[in-house]
Amino acid sequence: MRVTIYRPAGALLLPALLLAGCGGQDDAAAGGASAKQAAAAAPAGTDTSAGAAAAPASAANGGAVQPDGGPTSNLPPNELGRIMVLEYHRIGDNEGEWVRSRANFQKDLQTLYQKGYRPVTMRQMAEGNFDIPAGTTPVVFTIDDSSKGQFYYLPDGRIDPNTMVGMWDAFQKRNPGWRNGAVWCILPGATHPSNFWGEKPSKEIPREQREATIKKKMQYLVDNRHEICNHTMWHAQLVKYPDAFVQDQIGSGEDSIKAYLPADYDIVTFAIPLGLWPKNRGLTARGSYRNGKTYQNKVVLDVSGGPNVSPFDTRFKPLDVDRFIVAPGALERQLAAWDKNPGERFVSDGNPRTVSYPQRVADRLDRSKLGGRTARVVPDGAQASTQAPAPARGN
Ligand SMILES: [Zn+2]
């Protein structure tokens, strides 16, 4: 069968994006003194290498991931299908171009889970490490700009249940199959409240207290299978600046985030502010700054483009990953399109050691990306792709 490639209106949104900014944050609103403060807080070049998280393998069950009790589809495996890398910005009471309402965010979690989706991090996707049961589809949640509504602790020490992290945490507790975390793209040196999710500058509260809270937030995310991503120091429009400045925004941004992370944490994902690539695009992947310090990103997130190809696909470009902007109605339309035409959707075979796909897409397999996994052709899912998936099992 033919595989239709659904392209949502992401590209059309770009002009509005340039005007509106990414979550309302732009050069004018950010930087200055707070950027310097954050830079001062950064440690002296802690350059770690080699990512963790190899494909989990269990000898006892042949490497298969056990059912997690959550809903699955009855679709045949297609690990050369597409994966949505969702892009969220602010959260609020009302839906807007760059704001997801709380009610809709809750609905997104519920709907995706019910339709057999499971979260994975960008790191996992880039490494092809899909630790999700057979019949489920990975989805990556990327959440930009570290604004206050995303993650905040209440005075009594609880995570504010109305923040995105609070809602995620509650959903995960109710649905243990929703196991992994989201990807948080942080602006460490932006003006309050876009610095570390709304932490007040140290002028207003004692510096030690502020830093302890940021550390607590980062530790929570790391402990709960989320991923930390660099979004530059303060959201500079990289296209406007010379190479040295671009490298400093990326390198110092990473240092300022790492100051609050466990020493061995390796940041692999970088999100370009507003999708405005610097003139020298290669600087998003690697560069040097501040007298010879270096940085290297394994994944670069663009700002739009629709569902991304599989990491095992010849067209996969980890240094230019398409994202799906969760604009009003967009995710709903995409999910409906995949209900009608599920042949395009990545469906896991439940075994991180094998890559399974139907013959009709076999020419897209990039063997160099198998990394020790076994490629496996499965019966073509053409029949299943012409009908809606069966109602998901579980609750
Ligand atoms: Zn942004």
CSV table of C-alpha atoms and ligand atoms in Angstrom, one decimal:
chain,number,residue,atom,x,y,z
A,1,MET,CA,0.0,0.0,0.0
A,2,ARG,CA,0.9,3.6,-0.3
A,3,VAL,CA,2.0,5.4,2.8
A,4,THR,CA,0.5,8.8,3.0
A,5,ILE,CA,2.6,11.4,4.7
A,6,TYR,CA,0.5,13.7,6.7
A,7,ARG,CA,2.0,17.1,7.1
A,8,PRO,CA,0.2,19.3,9.6
A,9,ALA,CA,0.1,23.1,9.4
A,10,GLY,CA,3.4,23.5,11.2
A,11,ALA,CA,5.1,25.2,8.3
A,12,LEU,CA,2.2,27.6,7.8
A,13,LEU,CA,2.5,28.6,11.5
A,14,LEU,CA,6.1,29.7,11.1
A,15,PRO,CA,5.4,33.4,10.2
A,16,ALA,CA,3.2,33.7,13.3
A,17,LEU,CA,5.9,32.0,15.3
A,18,LEU,CA,8.5,34.6,14.4
A,19,LEU,CA,6.2,37.4,15.5
A,20,ALA,CA,4.8,35.7,18.6
A,21,GLY,CA,8.0,34.3,19.9
A,22,CYS,CA,8.4,30.9,21.5
A,23,GLY,CA,6.1,31.0,24.5
A,24,GLY,CA,6.4,34.8,24.5
A,25,GLN,CA,10.1,34.8,25.2
A,26,ASP,CA,12.5,36.7,23.0
A,27,ASP,CA,15.8,38.6,23.0
A,28,ALA,CA,14.1,41.7,24.3
A,29,ALA,CA,12.5,40.0,27.3
A,30,ALA,CA,15.5,38.0,28.3
A,31,GLY,CA,19.2,38.2,29.0
A,32,GLY,CA,21.0,41.1,30.7
A,33,ALA,CA,22.0,40.8,34.3
A,34,SER,CA,20.2,37.5,35.0
A,35,ALA,CA,22.2,35.8,32.1
A,36,LYS,CA,25.4,36.9,33.8
A,37,GLN,CA,24.2,35.6,37.1
A,38,ALA,CA,23.4,32.2,35.7
A,39,ALA,CA,26.8,32.1,33.9
A,40,ALA,CA,28.5,32.9,37.2
A,41,ALA,CA,26.7,30.0,38.8
A,42,ALA,CA,28.0,27.5,36.2
A,43,PRO,CA,30.7,25.1,37.1
A,44,ALA,CA,34.1,25.2,35.5
A,45,GLY,CA,33.8,22.9,32.4
A,46,THR,CA,32.4,19.6,33.4
A,47,ASP,CA,32.5,17.9,30.1
A,48,THR,CA,31.0,14.4,30.3
A,49,SER,CA,30.9,12.0,27.4
A,50,ALA,CA,29.2,8.7,26.4
A,51,GLY,CA,25.5,8.6,27.0
A,52,ALA,CA,24.1,6.1,29.3
A,53,ALA,CA,21.0,4.0,28.6
A,54,ALA,CA,21.8,1.2,26.3
A,55,ALA,CA,19.0,-1.0,25.0
A,56,PRO,CA,17.7,-2.9,28.0
A,57,ALA,CA,17.9,-6.7,27.5
A,58,SER,CA,16.7,-9.5,29.6
A,59,ALA,CA,18.0,-12.9,28.9
A,60,ALA,CA,15.1,-14.5,30.7
A,61,ASN,CA,12.4,-13.4,28.3
A,62,GLY,CA,14.4,-12.9,25.1
A,63,GLY,CA,14.5,-9.2,25.6
A,64,ALA,CA,10.8,-8.6,25.3
A,65,VAL,CA,9.1,-5.9,27.3
A,66,GLN,CA,6.4,-7.2,29.5
A,67,PRO,CA,2.8,-5.8,29.2
A,68,ASP,CA,2.4,-2.9,31.5
A,69,GLY,CA,-1.3,-3.2,32.1
A,70,GLY,CA,-2.1,-0.2,29.9
A,71,PRO,CA,-4.0,0.0,26.6
A,72,THR,CA,-2.4,-1.3,23.5
A,73,SER,CA,-3.4,-1.3,19.8
A,74,ASN,CA,-3.8,-4.5,17.8
A,75,LEU,CA,-1.6,-3.1,15.0
A,76,PRO,CA,1.2,-5.1,13.6
A,77,PRO,CA,4.7,-3.9,14.4
A,78,ASN,CA,6.1,-1.1,12.2
A,79,GLU,CA,9.3,0.2,13.6
A,80,LEU,CA,9.9,2.2,10.5
A,81,GLY,CA,6.8,4.3,11.1
A,82,ARG,CA,6.7,7.9,12.2
A,83,ILE,CA,6.9,9.2,15.8
A,84,MET,CA,5.4,12.5,17.0
A,85,VAL,CA,7.9,14.6,18.9
A,86,LEU,CA,5.3,16.9,20.5
A,87,GLU,CA,6.2,20.5,21.3
A,88,TYR,CA,4.5,22.3,24.2
A,89,HIS,CA,5.2,25.8,25.5
A,90,ARG,CA,3.1,27.5,28.2
A,91,ILE,CA,0.3,26.0,30.2
A,92,GLY,CA,-2.7,28.1,31.3
A,93,ASP,CA,-6.4,28.3,31.9
A,94,ASN,CA,-7.2,29.0,28.3
A,95,GLU,CA,-6.0,27.6,25.0
A,96,GLY,CA,-3.9,29.8,22.8
A,97,GLU,CA,-1.4,29.7,19.9
A,98,TRP,CA,1.5,29.0,22.4
A,99,VAL,CA,-0.6,28.0,25.4
A,100,ARG,CA,-2.1,24.6,26.1
A,101,SER,CA,-5.0,24.7,28.5
A,102,ARG,CA,-4.6,22.5,31.6
A,103,ALA,CA,-7.8,20.7,30.6
A,104,ASN,CA,-6.4,19.9,27.1
A,105,PHE,CA,-3.0,18.8,28.5
A,106,GLN,CA,-4.8,16.3,30.8
A,107,LYS,CA,-6.8,15.2,27.8
A,108,ASP,CA,-3.7,14.8,25.7
A,109,LEU,CA,-2.2,12.4,28.3
A,110,GLN,CA,-5.4,10.5,28.6
A,111,THR,CA,-6.2,10.2,24.8
A,112,LEU,CA,-2.7,9.2,23.9
A,113,TYR,CA,-2.5,6.6,26.5
A,114,GLN,CA,-6.0,5.2,25.6
A,115,LYS,CA,-4.9,4.9,21.9
A,116,GLY,CA,-1.9,2.9,22.9
A,117,TYR,CA,0.8,5.6,23.0
A,118,ARG,CA,3.7,5.6,25.5
A,119,PRO,CA,6.1,8.4,26.3
A,120,VAL,CA,9.8,8.0,25.6
A,121,THR,CA,12.5,10.6,25.9
A,122,MET,CA,14.4,12.1,22.9
A,123,ARG,CA,17.5,10.4,24.1
A,124,GLN,CA,15.7,7.0,24.0
A,125,MET,CA,14.3,7.8,20.5
A,126,ALA,CA,17.7,8.8,19.1
A,127,GLU,CA,19.3,5.7,20.5
A,128,GLY,CA,16.4,3.5,19.2
A,129,ASN,CA,15.8,2.4,22.8
A,130,PHE,CA,12.1,1.7,22.9
A,131,ASP,CA,11.3,0.0,26.2
A,132,ILE,CA,7.6,-0.1,25.5
A,133,PRO,CA,5.2,-3.1,25.1
A,134,ALA,CA,4.2,-4.7,21.8
A,135,GLY,CA,1.4,-2.8,20.0
A,136,THR,CA,2.2,0.6,21.5
A,137,THR,CA,3.5,3.7,19.8
A,138,PRO,CA,6.2,5.9,21.2
A,139,VAL,CA,5.5,9.6,21.6
A,140,VAL,CA,8.0,12.3,22.8
A,141,PHE,CA,6.8,15.2,24.8
A,142,THR,CA,9.2,18.2,24.5
A,143,ILE,CA,8.4,21.2,26.7
A,144,ASP,CA,10.1,24.5,26.0
A,145,ASP,CA,11.1,27.6,27.8
A,146,SER,CA,11.0,26.4,31.5
A,147,SER,CA,8.1,28.8,32.4
A,148,LYS,CA,6.5,28.8,35.9
A,149,GLY,CA,3.3,26.9,35.0
A,150,GLN,CA,5.3,23.9,34.0
A,151,PHE,CA,6.9,23.0,37.3
A,152,TYR,CA,6.5,24.6,40.7
A,153,TYR,CA,6.7,23.5,44.3
A,154,LEU,CA,4.0,24.7,46.7
A,155,PRO,CA,5.1,26.3,50.1
A,156,ASP,CA,4.2,23.0,51.8
A,157,GLY,CA,6.8,21.1,49.6
A,158,ARG,CA,4.3,19.4,47.2
A,159,ILE,CA,4.6,19.8,43.5
A,160,ASP,CA,1.8,22.1,42.4
A,161,PRO,CA,-0.8,19.8,41.0
A,162,ASN,CA,-1.8,22.4,38.4
A,163,THR,CA,1.6,22.5,36.8
A,164,MET,CA,2.6,20.2,33.9
A,165,VAL,CA,4.9,18.2,36.1
A,166,GLY,CA,2.2,17.9,38.7
A,167,MET,CA,-0.4,16.6,36.2
A,168,TRP,CA,2.2,14.2,34.6
A,169,ASP,CA,3.1,12.9,38.1
A,170,ALA,CA,-0.6,12.3,39.0
A,171,PHE,CA,-1.4,10.7,35.7
A,172,GLN,CA,1.6,8.4,36.0
A,173,LYS,CA,0.5,7.3,39.5
A,174,ARG,CA,-2.9,6.4,38.2
A,175,ASN,CA,-1.5,4.7,35.1
A,176,PRO,CA,1.8,2.9,35.8
A,177,GLY,CA,2.1,2.0,32.1
A,178,TRP,CA,2.8,5.8,31.5
A,179,ARG,CA,6.3,5.1,32.7
A,180,ASN,CA,8.8,7.4,31.1
A,181,GLY,CA,9.1,11.1,31.3
A,182,ALA,CA,9.1,14.2,29.1
A,183,VAL,CA,11.9,16.4,27.7
A,184,TRP,CA,12.3,19.7,29.4
A,185,CYS,CA,14.1,22.4,27.3
A,186,ILE,CA,15.5,24.9,29.8
A,187,LEU,CA,16.5,28.6,29.6
A,188,PRO,CA,18.8,28.9,32.6
A,189,GLY,CA,19.6,32.6,32.2
A,190,ALA,CA,16.2,34.0,31.0
A,191,THR,CA,14.4,36.6,32.9
A,192,HIS,CA,12.0,35.5,35.6
A,193,PRO,CA,9.7,33.6,35.2
A,194,SER,CA,11.3,31.7,32.4
A,195,ASN,CA,14.4,30.7,34.3
A,196,PHE,CA,14.1,27.2,35.8
A,197,TRP,CA,10.4,27.3,35.9
A,198,GLY,CA,9.8,30.6,37.7
A,199,GLU,CA,12.5,30.6,40.4
A,200,LYS,CA,12.9,34.1,41.7
A,201,PRO,CA,16.2,35.9,41.2
A,202,SER,CA,18.6,35.6,44.2
A,203,LYS,CA,18.0,39.3,45.0
A,204,GLU,CA,14.5,38.4,46.2
A,205,ILE,CA,15.3,35.2,48.1
A,206,PRO,CA,18.5,33.9,49.5
A,207,ARG,CA,20.7,32.5,46.8
A,208,GLU,CA,21.2,29.2,48.7
A,209,GLN,CA,17.5,28.7,49.0
A,210,ARG,CA,16.9,29.4,45.3
A,211,GLU,CA,19.7,27.0,44.2
A,212,ALA,CA,18.4,24.3,46.5
A,213,THR,CA,15.0,24.5,44.9
A,214,ILE,CA,16.4,24.3,41.4
A,215,LYS,CA,18.5,21.3,42.4
A,216,LYS,CA,15.4,19.7,43.9
A,217,LYS,CA,13.5,20.2,40.7
A,218,MET,CA,16.2,18.8,38.5
A,219,GLN,CA,16.7,15.8,40.8
A,220,TYR,CA,13.0,15.1,40.7
A,221,LEU,CA,13.1,15.1,36.8
A,222,VAL,CA,16.2,12.9,36.6
A,223,ASP,CA,14.8,10.4,39.2
A,224,ASN,CA,11.5,10.1,37.4
A,225,ARG,CA,12.8,9.2,33.9
A,226,HIS,CA,12.5,12.7,32.4
A,227,GLU,CA,15.2,14.2,30.2
A,228,ILE,CA,16.9,17.6,30.5
A,229,CYS,CA,17.4,19.6,27.3
A,230,ASN,CA,19.4,22.8,26.6
A,231,HIS,CA,17.4,25.6,24.9
A,232,THR,CA,20.3,28.2,25.1
A,233,MET,CA,21.1,30.6,27.9
A,234,TRP,CA,18.3,33.1,27.3
A,235,HIS,CA,16.6,32.2,24.0
A,236,ALA,CA,18.7,34.4,21.7
A,237,GLN,CA,17.7,34.4,18.0
A,238,LEU,CA,20.8,32.6,16.9
A,239,VAL,CA,20.4,33.7,13.3
A,240,LYS,CA,21.3,37.3,14.2
A,241,TYR,CA,24.6,36.7,16.0
A,242,PRO,CA,28.2,35.9,15.1
A,243,ASP,CA,29.6,32.4,15.6
A,244,ALA,CA,31.3,33.2,18.9
A,245,PHE,CA,28.1,34.5,20.4
A,246,VAL,CA,26.1,31.5,19.2
A,247,GLN,CA,28.6,29.1,20.7
A,248,ASP,CA,28.6,30.9,24.0
A,249,GLN,CA,24.7,30.8,24.2
A,250,ILE,CA,24.8,27.1,23.7
A,251,GLY,CA,27.9,26.2,25.7
A,252,SER,CA,27.2,28.5,28.7
A,253,GLY,CA,23.6,27.5,28.6
A,254,GLU,CA,24.5,23.9,29.0
A,255,ASP,CA,27.0,24.7,31.8
A,256,SER,CA,24.4,26.7,33.7
A,257,ILE,CA,21.9,23.8,33.5
A,258,LYS,CA,24.6,21.3,34.5
A,259,ALA,CA,25.4,23.2,37.6
A,260,TYR,CA,22.2,21.8,39.1
A,261,LEU,CA,22.4,18.3,37.7
A,262,PRO,CA,24.1,15.2,39.0
A,263,ALA,CA,27.8,15.3,38.0
A,264,ASP,CA,27.6,12.4,35.5
A,265,TYR,CA,24.4,13.7,33.7
A,266,ASP,CA,25.1,14.0,30.0
A,267,ILE,CA,22.8,16.6,28.2
A,268,VAL,CA,22.4,15.2,24.6
A,269,THR,CA,19.4,17.3,23.3
A,270,PHE,CA,19.4,20.9,22.2
A,271,ALA,CA,16.3,22.9,21.0
A,272,ILE,CA,16.9,25.8,18.7
A,273,PRO,CA,15.0,28.9,19.9
A,274,LEU,CA,12.2,29.7,17.4
A,275,GLY,CA,13.7,27.3,14.9
A,276,LEU,CA,16.0,30.2,13.8
A,277,TRP,CA,19.1,28.3,12.8
A,278,PRO,CA,22.4,30.2,13.2
A,279,LYS,CA,24.2,31.0,9.9
A,280,ASN,CA,26.7,28.3,10.6
A,281,ARG,CA,24.2,25.4,11.3
A,282,GLY,CA,26.9,23.0,12.4
A,283,LEU,CA,27.4,25.1,15.6
A,284,THR,CA,24.2,23.6,16.9
A,285,ALA,CA,25.9,20.2,17.0
A,286,ARG,CA,29.3,21.1,18.3
A,287,GLY,CA,31.4,24.1,19.1
A,288,SER,CA,33.9,25.8,21.4
A,289,TYR,CA,33.6,28.8,23.7
A,290,ARG,CA,35.2,30.5,26.6
A,291,ASN,CA,38.8,29.7,25.9
A,292,GLY,CA,38.6,26.2,24.6
A,293,LYS,CA,35.7,24.7,26.4
A,294,THR,CA,33.6,22.5,24.1
A,295,TYR,CA,30.1,21.2,23.7
A,296,GLN,CA,28.5,18.5,21.6
A,297,ASN,CA,24.8,17.8,21.1
A,298,LYS,CA,23.6,14.4,19.7
A,299,VAL,CA,20.1,15.7,19.0
A,300,VAL,CA,19.0,19.1,17.6
A,301,LEU,CA,15.3,19.9,17.8
A,302,ASP,CA,13.8,22.0,15.1
A,303,VAL,CA,10.6,23.9,15.8
A,304,SER,CA,8.0,22.4,13.4
A,305,GLY,CA,7.7,19.8,10.6
A,306,GLY,CA,5.1,17.3,11.7
A,307,PRO,CA,5.7,13.6,12.9
A,308,ASN,CA,9.3,12.6,12.6
A,309,VAL,CA,10.6,9.5,10.8
A,310,SER,CA,11.8,6.5,12.8
A,311,PRO,CA,15.4,6.5,14.0
A,312,PHE,CA,15.9,3.4,12.0
A,313,ASP,CA,14.8,5.1,8.8
A,314,THR,CA,17.5,6.2,6.2
A,315,ARG,CA,16.0,9.7,6.4
A,316,PHE,CA,16.4,10.1,10.1
A,317,LYS,CA,18.5,13.2,10.9
A,318,PRO,CA,19.2,13.4,14.6
A,319,LEU,CA,20.7,16.9,14.1
A,320,ASP,CA,17.5,18.2,12.6
A,321,VAL,CA,14.5,16.6,14.3
A,322,ASP,CA,11.0,17.7,13.2
A,323,ARG,CA,8.6,18.5,16.0
A,324,PHE,CA,4.8,18.6,16.1
A,325,ILE,CA,3.5,21.8,17.6
A,326,VAL,CA,0.6,21.2,19.9
A,327,ALA,CA,-1.4,24.1,18.5
A,328,PRO,CA,-5.2,24.2,19.1
A,329,GLY,CA,-6.8,21.2,17.4
A,330,ALA,CA,-3.6,20.0,15.7
A,331,LEU,CA,-2.9,16.9,17.8
A,332,GLU,CA,-6.6,15.9,17.6
A,333,ARG,CA,-6.4,16.1,13.8
A,334,GLN,CA,-3.2,14.1,13.7
A,335,LEU,CA,-4.5,11.4,15.9
A,336,ALA,CA,-7.7,11.1,13.8
A,337,ALA,CA,-5.6,10.9,10.7
A,338,TRP,CA,-3.6,8.0,12.2
A,339,ASP,CA,-6.8,6.3,13.4
A,340,LYS,CA,-7.8,6.3,9.7
A,341,ASN,CA,-4.4,5.4,8.3
A,342,PRO,CA,-2.4,3.7,11.0
A,343,GLY,CA,0.1,2.3,8.5
A,344,GLU,CA,2.2,5.4,8.9
A,345,ARG,CA,2.4,5.1,12.7
A,346,PHE,CA,5.4,3.6,14.5
A,347,VAL,CA,4.2,0.5,16.3
A,348,SER,CA,6.6,-1.3,18.7
A,349,ASP,CA,7.3,-5.1,18.5
A,350,GLY,CA,7.9,-5.0,22.2
A,351,ASN,CA,11.5,-6.2,21.9
A,352,PRO,CA,14.3,-3.6,22.1
A,353,ARG,CA,16.7,-6.1,20.5
A,354,THR,CA,14.8,-6.4,17.3
A,355,VAL,CA,13.6,-3.9,14.7
A,356,SER,CA,10.4,-5.2,13.0
A,357,TYR,CA,8.7,-3.7,9.9
A,358,PRO,CA,6.5,-4.7,7.0
A,359,GLN,CA,8.1,-5.5,3.6
A,360,ARG,CA,6.5,-2.5,1.9
A,361,VAL,CA,8.8,-0.2,3.8
A,362,ALA,CA,11.9,-2.4,3.9
A,363,ASP,CA,13.9,-0.2,1.6
A,364,ARG,CA,13.9,2.5,4.2
A,365,LEU,CA,15.8,0.5,6.8
A,366,ASP,CA,19.2,2.0,7.6
A,367,ARG,CA,21.2,-1.0,8.7
A,368,SER,CA,24.0,1.2,10.0
A,369,LYS,CA,21.5,2.4,12.7
A,370,LEU,CA,20.6,-1.1,14.0
A,371,GLY,CA,23.4,-1.0,16.6
A,372,GLY,CA,23.5,-4.8,17.2
A,373,ARG,CA,19.7,-5.2,16.9
A,374,THR,CA,18.2,-7.8,14.6
A,375,ALA,CA,16.1,-6.6,11.6
A,376,ARG,CA,12.9,-8.6,11.1
A,377,VAL,CA,10.3,-8.4,8.4
A,378,VAL,CA,6.8,-9.1,9.6
A,379,PRO,CA,3.6,-9.8,7.6
A,380,ASP,CA,2.5,-6.6,5.9
A,381,GLY,CA,0.0,-4.6,7.9
A,382,ALA,CA,-1.9,-3.4,4.8
A,383,GLN,CA,-5.1,-4.9,6.1
A,384,ALA,CA,-4.8,-3.5,9.5
A,385,SER,CA,-3.9,-0.1,8.1
A,386,THR,CA,-7.2,0.2,6.3
A,387,GLN,CA,-9.3,-0.1,9.4
A,388,ALA,CA,-9.3,1.7,12.7
A,389,PRO,CA,-7.4,0.1,15.5
A,390,ALA,CA,-9.4,-2.0,17.9
A,391,PRO,CA,-10.6,-0.3,21.0
A,392,ALA,CA,-7.6,-0.2,23.4
A,393,ARG,CA,-7.6,-2.7,26.2
A,394,GLY,CA,-7.0,-1.8,29.8
A,395,ASN,CA,-8.0,1.5,31.4
B,1,ZN,ZN,11.5,28.5,23.1
